[in-house]
Coordinates of N, CA and C in Angstrom, one line a residue:
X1 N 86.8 41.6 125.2 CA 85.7 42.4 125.7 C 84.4 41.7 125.2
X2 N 83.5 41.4 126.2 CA 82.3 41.1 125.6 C 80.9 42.4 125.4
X3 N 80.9 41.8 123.8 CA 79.7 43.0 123.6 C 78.4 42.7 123.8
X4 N 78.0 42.5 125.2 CA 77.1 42.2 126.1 C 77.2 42.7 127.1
X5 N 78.4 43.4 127.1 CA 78.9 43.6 129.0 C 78.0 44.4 129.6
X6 N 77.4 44.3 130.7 CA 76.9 45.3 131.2 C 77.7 46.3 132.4
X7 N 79.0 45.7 132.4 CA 79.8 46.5 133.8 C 80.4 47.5 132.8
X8 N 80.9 47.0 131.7 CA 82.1 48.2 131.0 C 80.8 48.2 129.7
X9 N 80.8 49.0 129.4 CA 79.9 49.3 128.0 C 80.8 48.8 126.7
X10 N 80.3 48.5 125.5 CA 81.6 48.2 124.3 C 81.9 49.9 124.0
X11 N 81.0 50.4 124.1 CA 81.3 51.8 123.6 C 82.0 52.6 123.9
X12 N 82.3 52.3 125.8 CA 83.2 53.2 126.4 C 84.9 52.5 126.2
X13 N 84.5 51.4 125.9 CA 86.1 50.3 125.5 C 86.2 50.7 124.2
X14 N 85.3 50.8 123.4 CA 86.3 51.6 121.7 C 86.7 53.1 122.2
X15 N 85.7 54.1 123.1 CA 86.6 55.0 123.0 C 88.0 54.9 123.8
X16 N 88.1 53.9 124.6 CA 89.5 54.0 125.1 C 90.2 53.7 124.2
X17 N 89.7 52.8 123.5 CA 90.8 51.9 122.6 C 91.1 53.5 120.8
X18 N 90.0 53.8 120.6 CA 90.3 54.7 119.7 C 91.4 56.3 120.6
X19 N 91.2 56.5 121.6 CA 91.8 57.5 122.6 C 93.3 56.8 122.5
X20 N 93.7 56.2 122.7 CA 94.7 55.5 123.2 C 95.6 55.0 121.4
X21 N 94.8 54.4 121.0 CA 95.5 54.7 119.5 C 95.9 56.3 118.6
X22 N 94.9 57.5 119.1 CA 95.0 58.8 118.4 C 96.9 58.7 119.8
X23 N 97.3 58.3 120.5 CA 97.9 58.8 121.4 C 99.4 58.3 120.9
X24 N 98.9 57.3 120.1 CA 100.3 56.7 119.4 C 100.3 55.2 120.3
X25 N 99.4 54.7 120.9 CA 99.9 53.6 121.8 C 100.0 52.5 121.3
X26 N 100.3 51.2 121.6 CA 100.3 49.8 120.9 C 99.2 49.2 122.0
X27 N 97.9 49.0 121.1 CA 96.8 48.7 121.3 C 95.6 47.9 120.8
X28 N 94.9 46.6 121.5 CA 94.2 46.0 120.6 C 92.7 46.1 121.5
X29 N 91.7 46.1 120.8 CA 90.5 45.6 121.2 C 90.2 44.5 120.1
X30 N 89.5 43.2 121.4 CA 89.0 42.1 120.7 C 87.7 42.4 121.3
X31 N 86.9 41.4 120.5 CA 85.2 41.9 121.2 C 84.9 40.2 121.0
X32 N 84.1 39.7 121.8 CA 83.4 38.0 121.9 C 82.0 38.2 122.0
X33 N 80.8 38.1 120.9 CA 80.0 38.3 120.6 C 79.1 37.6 121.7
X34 N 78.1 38.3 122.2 CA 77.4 37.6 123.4 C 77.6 37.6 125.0
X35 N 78.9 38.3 125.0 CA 79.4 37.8 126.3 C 79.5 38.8 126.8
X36 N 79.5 38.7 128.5 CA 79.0 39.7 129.5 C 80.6 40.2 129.7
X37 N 80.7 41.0 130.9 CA 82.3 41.6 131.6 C 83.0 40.3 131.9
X38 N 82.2 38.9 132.2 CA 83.5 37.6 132.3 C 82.7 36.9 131.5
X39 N 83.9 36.9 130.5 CA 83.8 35.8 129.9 C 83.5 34.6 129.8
X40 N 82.5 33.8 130.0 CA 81.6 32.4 130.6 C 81.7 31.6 129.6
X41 N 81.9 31.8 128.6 CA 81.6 30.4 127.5 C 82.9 29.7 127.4
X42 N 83.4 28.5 127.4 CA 84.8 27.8 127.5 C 85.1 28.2 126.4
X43 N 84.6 27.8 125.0 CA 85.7 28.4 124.0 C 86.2 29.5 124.1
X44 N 85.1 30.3 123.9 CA 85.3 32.1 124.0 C 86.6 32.4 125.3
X45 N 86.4 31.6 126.3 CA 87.1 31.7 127.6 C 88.6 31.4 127.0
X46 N 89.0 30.4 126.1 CA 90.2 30.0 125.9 C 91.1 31.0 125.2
X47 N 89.9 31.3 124.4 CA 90.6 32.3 122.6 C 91.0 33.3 123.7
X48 N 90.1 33.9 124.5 CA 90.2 35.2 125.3 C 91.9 34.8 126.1
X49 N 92.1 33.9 126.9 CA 93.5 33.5 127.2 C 94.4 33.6 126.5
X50 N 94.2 32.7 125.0 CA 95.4 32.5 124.3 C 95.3 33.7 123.6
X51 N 94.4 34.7 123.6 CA 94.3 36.3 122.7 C 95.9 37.1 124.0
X52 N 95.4 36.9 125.2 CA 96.5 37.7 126.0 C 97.9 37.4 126.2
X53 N 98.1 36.1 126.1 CA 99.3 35.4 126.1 C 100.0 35.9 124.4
X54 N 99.3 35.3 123.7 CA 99.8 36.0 122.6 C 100.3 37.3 122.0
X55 N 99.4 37.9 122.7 CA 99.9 39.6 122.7 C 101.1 39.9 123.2
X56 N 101.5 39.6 124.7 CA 102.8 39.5 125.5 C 103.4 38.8 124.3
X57 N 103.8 37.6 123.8 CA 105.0 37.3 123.1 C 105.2 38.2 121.9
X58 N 103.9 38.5 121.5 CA 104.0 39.5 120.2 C 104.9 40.6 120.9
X59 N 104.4 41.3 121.8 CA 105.1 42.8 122.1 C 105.6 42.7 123.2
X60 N 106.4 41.6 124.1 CA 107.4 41.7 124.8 C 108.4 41.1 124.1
X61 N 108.0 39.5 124.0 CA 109.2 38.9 123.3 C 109.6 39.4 121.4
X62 N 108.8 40.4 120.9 CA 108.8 40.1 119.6 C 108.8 39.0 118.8
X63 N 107.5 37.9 119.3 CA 107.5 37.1 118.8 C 105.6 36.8 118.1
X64 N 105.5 37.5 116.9 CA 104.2 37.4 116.8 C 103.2 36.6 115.9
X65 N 104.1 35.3 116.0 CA 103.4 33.9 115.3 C 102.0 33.5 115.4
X66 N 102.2 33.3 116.9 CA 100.9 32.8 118.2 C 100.1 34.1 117.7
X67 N 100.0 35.2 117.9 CA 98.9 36.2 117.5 C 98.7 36.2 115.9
X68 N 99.2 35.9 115.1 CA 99.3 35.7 114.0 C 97.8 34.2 113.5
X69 N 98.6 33.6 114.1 CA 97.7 32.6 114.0 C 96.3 32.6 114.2
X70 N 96.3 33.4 115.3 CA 94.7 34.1 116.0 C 93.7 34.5 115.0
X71 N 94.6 35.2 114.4 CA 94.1 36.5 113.8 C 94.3 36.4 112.2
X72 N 95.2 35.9 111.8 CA 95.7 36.0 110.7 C 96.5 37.0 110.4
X73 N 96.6 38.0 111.0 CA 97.9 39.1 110.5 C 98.5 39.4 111.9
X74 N 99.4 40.2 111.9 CA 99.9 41.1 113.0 C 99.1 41.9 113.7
X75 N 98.0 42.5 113.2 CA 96.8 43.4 113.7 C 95.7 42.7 114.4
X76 N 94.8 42.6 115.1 CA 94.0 42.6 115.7 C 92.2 43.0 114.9
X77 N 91.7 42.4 115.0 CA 90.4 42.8 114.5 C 90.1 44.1 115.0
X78 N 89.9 44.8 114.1 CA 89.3 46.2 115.2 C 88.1 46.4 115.6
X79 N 87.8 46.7 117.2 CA 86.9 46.2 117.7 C 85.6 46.6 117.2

């Protein structure tokens, strides 16, 4: 999510993301400093790919190296 967006607010994406956690769900918000509802900057553009891809192997395949790597833990920066 870019905290810039002007289509989705960051504010209404924490409360989903804090809503959705009080609910028990398996949930991450990432946030890319500067950036609008699409993502424009290549780097930012990539991490944002390899942030999604990685998630699926974490919590489909149980495989959470690739997010690991990202991030440094199993957790997700909280947004």
């Amino acid at each position: 999510h870019g905290n810039a967006d002007t289509n989705v607010p960051l504010g209404e994406s924490q409360q989903m993301y804090t809503a959705l956690e009080m609910l028990g769900k398996e949930v991450e918000l990432v946030t890319f400093d500067g950036e609008d509802h699409r993502i424009a900057d290549h780097d930012k553009r990539l991490i944002w790919s390899q942030t999604i891809l990685a998630w699926f192997d974490w919590k489909l395949k149980g495989q959470p190296e690739w997010w690991q790597h990202l991030y440094g833990t199993a957790d997700a920066p909280k947004g």
